[in-house]
CSV table of C-alpha atoms in Angstrom, one decimal:
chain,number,residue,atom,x,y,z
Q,1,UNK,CA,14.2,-9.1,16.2
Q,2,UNK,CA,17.0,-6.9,17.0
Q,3,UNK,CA,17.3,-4.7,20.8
Q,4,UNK,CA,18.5,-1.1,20.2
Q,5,UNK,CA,19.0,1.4,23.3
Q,6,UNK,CA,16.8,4.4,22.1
Q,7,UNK,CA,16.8,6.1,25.4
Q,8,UNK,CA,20.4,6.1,25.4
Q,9,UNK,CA,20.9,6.4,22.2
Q,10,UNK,CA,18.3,7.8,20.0
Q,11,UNK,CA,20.5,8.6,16.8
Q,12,UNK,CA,22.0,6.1,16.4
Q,13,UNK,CA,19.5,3.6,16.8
Q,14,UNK,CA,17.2,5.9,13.8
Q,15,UNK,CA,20.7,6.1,11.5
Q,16,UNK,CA,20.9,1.9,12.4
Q,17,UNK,CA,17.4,1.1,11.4
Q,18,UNK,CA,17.7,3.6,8.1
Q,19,UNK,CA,21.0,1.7,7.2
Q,20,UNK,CA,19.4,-1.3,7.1
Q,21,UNK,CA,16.5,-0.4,5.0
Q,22,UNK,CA,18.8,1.5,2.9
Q,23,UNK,CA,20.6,-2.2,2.0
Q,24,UNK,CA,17.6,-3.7,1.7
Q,25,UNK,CA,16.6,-1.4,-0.7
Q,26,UNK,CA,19.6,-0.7,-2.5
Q,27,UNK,CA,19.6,2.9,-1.9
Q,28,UNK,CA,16.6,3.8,-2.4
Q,29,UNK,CA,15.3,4.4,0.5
Q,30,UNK,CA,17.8,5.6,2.8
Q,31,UNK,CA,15.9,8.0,5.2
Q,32,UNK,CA,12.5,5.6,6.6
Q,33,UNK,CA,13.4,7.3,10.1
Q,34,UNK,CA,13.4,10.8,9.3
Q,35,UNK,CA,15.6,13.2,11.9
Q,36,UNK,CA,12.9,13.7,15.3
Q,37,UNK,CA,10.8,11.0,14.6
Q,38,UNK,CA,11.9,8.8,17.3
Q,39,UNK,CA,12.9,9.6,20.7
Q,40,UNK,CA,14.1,8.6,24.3
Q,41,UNK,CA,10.2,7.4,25.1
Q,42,UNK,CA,9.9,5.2,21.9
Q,43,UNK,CA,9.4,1.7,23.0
Q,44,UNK,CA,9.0,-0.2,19.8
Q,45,UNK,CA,10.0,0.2,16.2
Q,46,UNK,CA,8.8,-3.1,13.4
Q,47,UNK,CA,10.6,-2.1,10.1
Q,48,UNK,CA,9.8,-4.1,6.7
Q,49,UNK,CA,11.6,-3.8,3.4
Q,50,UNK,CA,10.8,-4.7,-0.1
Q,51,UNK,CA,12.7,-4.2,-3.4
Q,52,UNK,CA,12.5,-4.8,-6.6
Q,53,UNK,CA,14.0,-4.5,-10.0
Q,54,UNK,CA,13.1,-5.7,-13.1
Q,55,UNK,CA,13.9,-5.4,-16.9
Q,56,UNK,CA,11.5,-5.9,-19.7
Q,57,UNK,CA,11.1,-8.5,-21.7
Q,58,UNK,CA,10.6,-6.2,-24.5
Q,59,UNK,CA,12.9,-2.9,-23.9
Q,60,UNK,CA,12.3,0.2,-25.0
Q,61,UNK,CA,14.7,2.2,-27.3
Q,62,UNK,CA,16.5,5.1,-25.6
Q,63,UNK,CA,16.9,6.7,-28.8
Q,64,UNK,CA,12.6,6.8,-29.4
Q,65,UNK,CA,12.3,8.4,-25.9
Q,66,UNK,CA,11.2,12.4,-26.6
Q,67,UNK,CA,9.7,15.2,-24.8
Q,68,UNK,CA,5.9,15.1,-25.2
Q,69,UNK,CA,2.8,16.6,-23.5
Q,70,UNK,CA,1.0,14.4,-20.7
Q,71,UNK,CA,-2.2,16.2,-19.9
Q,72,UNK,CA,-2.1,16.6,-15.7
Q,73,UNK,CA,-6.2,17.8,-16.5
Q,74,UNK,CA,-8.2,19.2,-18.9
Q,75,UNK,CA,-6.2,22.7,-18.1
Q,76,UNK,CA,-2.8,21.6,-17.0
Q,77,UNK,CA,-0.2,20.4,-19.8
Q,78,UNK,CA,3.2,19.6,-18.8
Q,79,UNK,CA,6.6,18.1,-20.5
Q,80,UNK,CA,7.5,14.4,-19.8
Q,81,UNK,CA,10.4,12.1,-21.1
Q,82,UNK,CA,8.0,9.4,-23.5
Q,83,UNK,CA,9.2,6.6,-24.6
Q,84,UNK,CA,8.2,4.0,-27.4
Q,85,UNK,CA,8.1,1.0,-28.9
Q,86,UNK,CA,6.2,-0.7,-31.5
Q,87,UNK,CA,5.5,-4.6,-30.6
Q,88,UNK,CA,3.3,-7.0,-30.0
Q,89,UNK,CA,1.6,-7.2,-26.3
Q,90,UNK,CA,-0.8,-8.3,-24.7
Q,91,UNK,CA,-4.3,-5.7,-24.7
Q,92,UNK,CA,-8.1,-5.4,-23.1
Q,93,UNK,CA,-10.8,-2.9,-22.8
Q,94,UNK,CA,-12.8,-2.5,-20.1
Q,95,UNK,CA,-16.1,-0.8,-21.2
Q,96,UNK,CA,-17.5,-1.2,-17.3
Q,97,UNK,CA,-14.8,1.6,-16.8
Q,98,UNK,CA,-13.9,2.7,-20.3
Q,99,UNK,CA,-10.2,1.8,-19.6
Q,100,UNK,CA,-7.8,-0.2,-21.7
Q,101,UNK,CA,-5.2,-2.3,-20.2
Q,102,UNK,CA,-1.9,-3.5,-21.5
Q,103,UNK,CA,0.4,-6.2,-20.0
Q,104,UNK,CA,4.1,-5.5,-20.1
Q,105,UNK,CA,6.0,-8.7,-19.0
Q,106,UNK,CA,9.4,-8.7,-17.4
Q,107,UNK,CA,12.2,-10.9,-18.3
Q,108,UNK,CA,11.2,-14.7,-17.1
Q,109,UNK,CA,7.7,-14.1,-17.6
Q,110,UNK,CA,7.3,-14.2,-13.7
Q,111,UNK,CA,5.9,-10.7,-13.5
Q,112,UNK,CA,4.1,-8.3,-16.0
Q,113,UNK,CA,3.5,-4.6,-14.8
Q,114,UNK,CA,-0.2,-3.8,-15.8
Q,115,UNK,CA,-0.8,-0.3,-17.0
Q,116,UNK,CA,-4.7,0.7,-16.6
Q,117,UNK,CA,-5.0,4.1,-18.8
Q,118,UNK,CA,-8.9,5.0,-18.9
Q,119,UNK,CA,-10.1,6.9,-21.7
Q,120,UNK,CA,-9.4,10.5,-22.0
Q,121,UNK,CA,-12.6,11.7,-21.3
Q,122,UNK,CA,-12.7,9.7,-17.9
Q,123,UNK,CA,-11.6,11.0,-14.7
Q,124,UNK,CA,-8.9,8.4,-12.9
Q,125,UNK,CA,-10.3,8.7,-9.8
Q,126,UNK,CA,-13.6,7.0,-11.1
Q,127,UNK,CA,-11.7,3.9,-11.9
Q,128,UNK,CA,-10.3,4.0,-8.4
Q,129,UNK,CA,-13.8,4.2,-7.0
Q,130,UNK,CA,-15.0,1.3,-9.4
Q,131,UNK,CA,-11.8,-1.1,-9.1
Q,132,UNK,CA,-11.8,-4.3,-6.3
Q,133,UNK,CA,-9.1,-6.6,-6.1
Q,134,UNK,CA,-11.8,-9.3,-7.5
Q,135,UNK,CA,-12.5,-7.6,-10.3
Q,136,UNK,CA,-9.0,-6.5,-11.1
Q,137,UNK,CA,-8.2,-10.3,-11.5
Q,138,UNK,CA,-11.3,-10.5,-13.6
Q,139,UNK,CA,-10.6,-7.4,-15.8
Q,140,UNK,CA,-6.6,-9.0,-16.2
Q,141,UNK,CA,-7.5,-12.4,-16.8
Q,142,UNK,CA,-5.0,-13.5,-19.8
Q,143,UNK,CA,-8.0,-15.2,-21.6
Q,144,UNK,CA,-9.6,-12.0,-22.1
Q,145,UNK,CA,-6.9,-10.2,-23.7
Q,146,UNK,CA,-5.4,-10.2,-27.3
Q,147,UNK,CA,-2.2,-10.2,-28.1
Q,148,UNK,CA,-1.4,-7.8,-30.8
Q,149,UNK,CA,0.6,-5.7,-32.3
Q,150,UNK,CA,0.7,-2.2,-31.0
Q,151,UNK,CA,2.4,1.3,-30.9
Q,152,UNK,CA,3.4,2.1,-26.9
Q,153,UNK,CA,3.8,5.2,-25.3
Q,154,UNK,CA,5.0,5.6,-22.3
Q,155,UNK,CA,6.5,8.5,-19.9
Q,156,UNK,CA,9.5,7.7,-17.8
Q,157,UNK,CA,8.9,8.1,-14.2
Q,158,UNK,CA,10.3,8.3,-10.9
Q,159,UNK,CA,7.4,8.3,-7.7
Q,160,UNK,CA,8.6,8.6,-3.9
Q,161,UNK,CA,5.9,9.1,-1.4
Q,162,UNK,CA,5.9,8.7,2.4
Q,163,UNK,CA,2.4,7.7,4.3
Q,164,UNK,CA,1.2,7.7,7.7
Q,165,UNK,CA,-0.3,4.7,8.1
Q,166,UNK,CA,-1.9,4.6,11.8
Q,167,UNK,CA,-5.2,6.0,10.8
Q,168,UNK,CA,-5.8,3.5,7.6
Q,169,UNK,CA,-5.1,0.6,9.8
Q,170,UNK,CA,-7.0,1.7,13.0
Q,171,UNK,CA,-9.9,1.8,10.5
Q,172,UNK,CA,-9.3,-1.4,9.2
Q,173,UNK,CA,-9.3,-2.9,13.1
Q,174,UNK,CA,-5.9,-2.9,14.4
Q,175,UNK,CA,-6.6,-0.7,17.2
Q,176,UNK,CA,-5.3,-2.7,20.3
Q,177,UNK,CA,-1.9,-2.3,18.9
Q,178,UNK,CA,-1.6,1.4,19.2
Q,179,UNK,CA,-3.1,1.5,22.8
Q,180,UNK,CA,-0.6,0.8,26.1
Q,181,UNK,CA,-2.1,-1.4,28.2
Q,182,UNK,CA,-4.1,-3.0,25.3
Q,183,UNK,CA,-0.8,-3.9,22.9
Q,184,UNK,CA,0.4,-7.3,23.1
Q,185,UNK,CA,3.7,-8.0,21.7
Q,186,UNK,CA,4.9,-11.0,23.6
Q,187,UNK,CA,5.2,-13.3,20.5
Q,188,UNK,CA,8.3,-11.5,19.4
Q,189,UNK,CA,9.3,-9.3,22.9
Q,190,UNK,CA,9.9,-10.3,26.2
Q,191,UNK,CA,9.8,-6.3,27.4
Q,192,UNK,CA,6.2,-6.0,28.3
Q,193,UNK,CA,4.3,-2.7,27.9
Q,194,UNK,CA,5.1,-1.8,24.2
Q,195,UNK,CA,3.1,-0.7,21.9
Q,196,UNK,CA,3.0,1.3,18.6
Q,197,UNK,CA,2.8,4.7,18.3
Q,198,UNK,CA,2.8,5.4,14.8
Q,199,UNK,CA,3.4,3.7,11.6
Q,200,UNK,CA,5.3,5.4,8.5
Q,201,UNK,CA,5.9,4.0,4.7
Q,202,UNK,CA,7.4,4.8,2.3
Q,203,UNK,CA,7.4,3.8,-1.1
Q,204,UNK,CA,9.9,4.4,-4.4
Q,205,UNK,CA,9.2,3.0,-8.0
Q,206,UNK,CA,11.7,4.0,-11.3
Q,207,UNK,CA,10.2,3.4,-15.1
Q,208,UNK,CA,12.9,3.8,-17.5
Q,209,UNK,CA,13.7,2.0,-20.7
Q,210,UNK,CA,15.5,-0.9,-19.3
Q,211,UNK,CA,12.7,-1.7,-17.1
Q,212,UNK,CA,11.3,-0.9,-13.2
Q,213,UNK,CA,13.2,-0.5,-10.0
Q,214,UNK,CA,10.6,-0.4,-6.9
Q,215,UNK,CA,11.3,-0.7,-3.3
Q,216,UNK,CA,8.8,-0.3,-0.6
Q,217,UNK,CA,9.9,0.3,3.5
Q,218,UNK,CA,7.1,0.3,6.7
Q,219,UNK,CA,8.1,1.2,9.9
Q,220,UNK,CA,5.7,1.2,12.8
Q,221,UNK,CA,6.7,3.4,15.3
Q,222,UNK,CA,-14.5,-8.6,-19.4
Q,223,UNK,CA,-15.7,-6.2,-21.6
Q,224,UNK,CA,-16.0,-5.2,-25.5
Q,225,UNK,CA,-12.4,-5.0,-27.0
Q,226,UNK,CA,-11.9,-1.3,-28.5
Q,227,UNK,CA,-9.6,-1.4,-31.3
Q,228,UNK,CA,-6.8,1.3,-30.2
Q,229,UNK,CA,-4.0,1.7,-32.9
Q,230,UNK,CA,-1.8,2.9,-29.9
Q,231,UNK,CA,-1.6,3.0,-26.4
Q,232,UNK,CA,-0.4,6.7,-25.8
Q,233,UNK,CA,-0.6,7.4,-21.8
Q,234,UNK,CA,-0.4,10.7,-21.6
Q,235,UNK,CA,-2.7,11.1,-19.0
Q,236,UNK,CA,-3.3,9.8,-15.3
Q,237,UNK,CA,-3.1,6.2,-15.2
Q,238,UNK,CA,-2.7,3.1,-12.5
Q,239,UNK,CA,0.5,0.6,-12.7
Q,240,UNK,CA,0.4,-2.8,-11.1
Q,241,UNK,CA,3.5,-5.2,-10.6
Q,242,UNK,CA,1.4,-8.5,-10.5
Q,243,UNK,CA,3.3,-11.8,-10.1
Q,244,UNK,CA,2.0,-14.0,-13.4
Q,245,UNK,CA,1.1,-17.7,-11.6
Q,246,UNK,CA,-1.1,-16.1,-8.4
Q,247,UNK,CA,-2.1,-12.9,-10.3
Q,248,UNK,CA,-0.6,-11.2,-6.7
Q,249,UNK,CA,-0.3,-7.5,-6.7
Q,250,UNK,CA,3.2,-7.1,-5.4
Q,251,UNK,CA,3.5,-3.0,-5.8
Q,252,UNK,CA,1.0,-0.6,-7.3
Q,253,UNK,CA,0.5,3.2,-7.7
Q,254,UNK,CA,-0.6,6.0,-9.8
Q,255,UNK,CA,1.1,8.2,-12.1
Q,256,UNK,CA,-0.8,11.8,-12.1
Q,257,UNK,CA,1.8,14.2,-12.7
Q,258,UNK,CA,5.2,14.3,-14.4
């Protein structure tokens, strides 16, 4: 818990709090606060960093890494940096959601990112309708995959998005913390009267042939196994960072678009 004087000085208290998510995150998120988003009247800011950075077990060649379509839609082609390897990994098919998964561990073995790349035919946003965190764990379970040996592509990537998370978790019940007079946040403050008037995140993840650099920041102001040669994503697909021994989901996301 750390006092800053916003009514006195606002700028410096939004430059403060983006300087320390910055070196939390190594840079990569260096702007949380953006310019005007706090003011002399703001009465409580709750900032949390992650970050993370990890390098495959099994890295990819930066000398295989070409330009290559990755189909946006049926209509929309555009260029993206693919890379490739040939090796052996871990696989499943998901016939519920026509969807083949395939495990990429990091060094350690303590994490494994988790691409989910439905068949071409299938819309993404299905999958996202169908998928649960219960059966995620189910459709991931190590048991039901084979390790084998299999041709990988996969585009290089770099996603930044900023949310505004006030409505999502007013509609998942935290509503008395948003309201003045309703707030209570005398566990961590001994001010009375604050409350929250908006929350922000923002999220950055890196692909690359070494491996994955993610960083998160939130401030509050199974199936038949289809034999696939390759595993070619060059279309929408999901990406989990799950932590091997608790099968926790420590980051996800979706990559659309190059």
């Amino acid at each position: 818990m750390e006092e800053l004087d916003f009514k006195g000085a606002t700028e410096q208290s939004r430059q403060h709090i983006n300087a320390w998510v910055a070196k939390k995150t190594e840079d990569k998120i260096t702007e949380l606060l953006s310019s005007g988003s706090v003011n002399s009247n703001t009465p409580l800011v709750l900032v949390n960093a992650i970050y993370f950075k990890g390098n495959w077990e099994k890295q990819f060649n930066k000398e295989d890494t070409q330009e290559m379509p990755f189909n946006v839609t049926k209509d929309v082609v555009k260029p993206v940096q693919m890379m490739f390897q040939k090796s052996t990994f871990k696989m499943t098919y998901v016939e519920e959601i026509s969807t083949n998964i395939l495990l990429l561990p990091y060094v350690g073995n303590e994490l494994n990112m988790i691409i989910m790349l439905p068949d071409e035919h299938i819309e993404l946003s299905m999958v996202e309708k169908e998928i649960t965190y219960k059966k995620f764990i189910e459709w991931t379970r190590l048991d039901k995959m084979e390790e084998e040996e299999v041709e990988v592509f996969l585009p290089k990537f770099k996603l930044e998005e900023n949310y505004d998370m006030k409505d999502v978790l007013c509609r998942l019940g935290m509503t008395d913390a948003f309201e003045e007079g309703m707030a209570d946040f005398s566990g961590i403050a001994s001010k009375e009267g604050l409350f929250l008037s908006k929350v922000i995140h923002k999220s950055f993840v890196e692909v690359n042939e070494e491996g994955t650099e993610a960083a998160a920041a939130t401030a509050a102001n199974i199936g038949f196994r289809c034999m696939v040669p390759y595993f070619c994503a060059n279309h929408p697909f999901l990406f989990f960072i799950q932590h091997s021994r608790t099968s926790g989901i420590v980051f996800c996301g979706r990559f659309s678009s190059p």
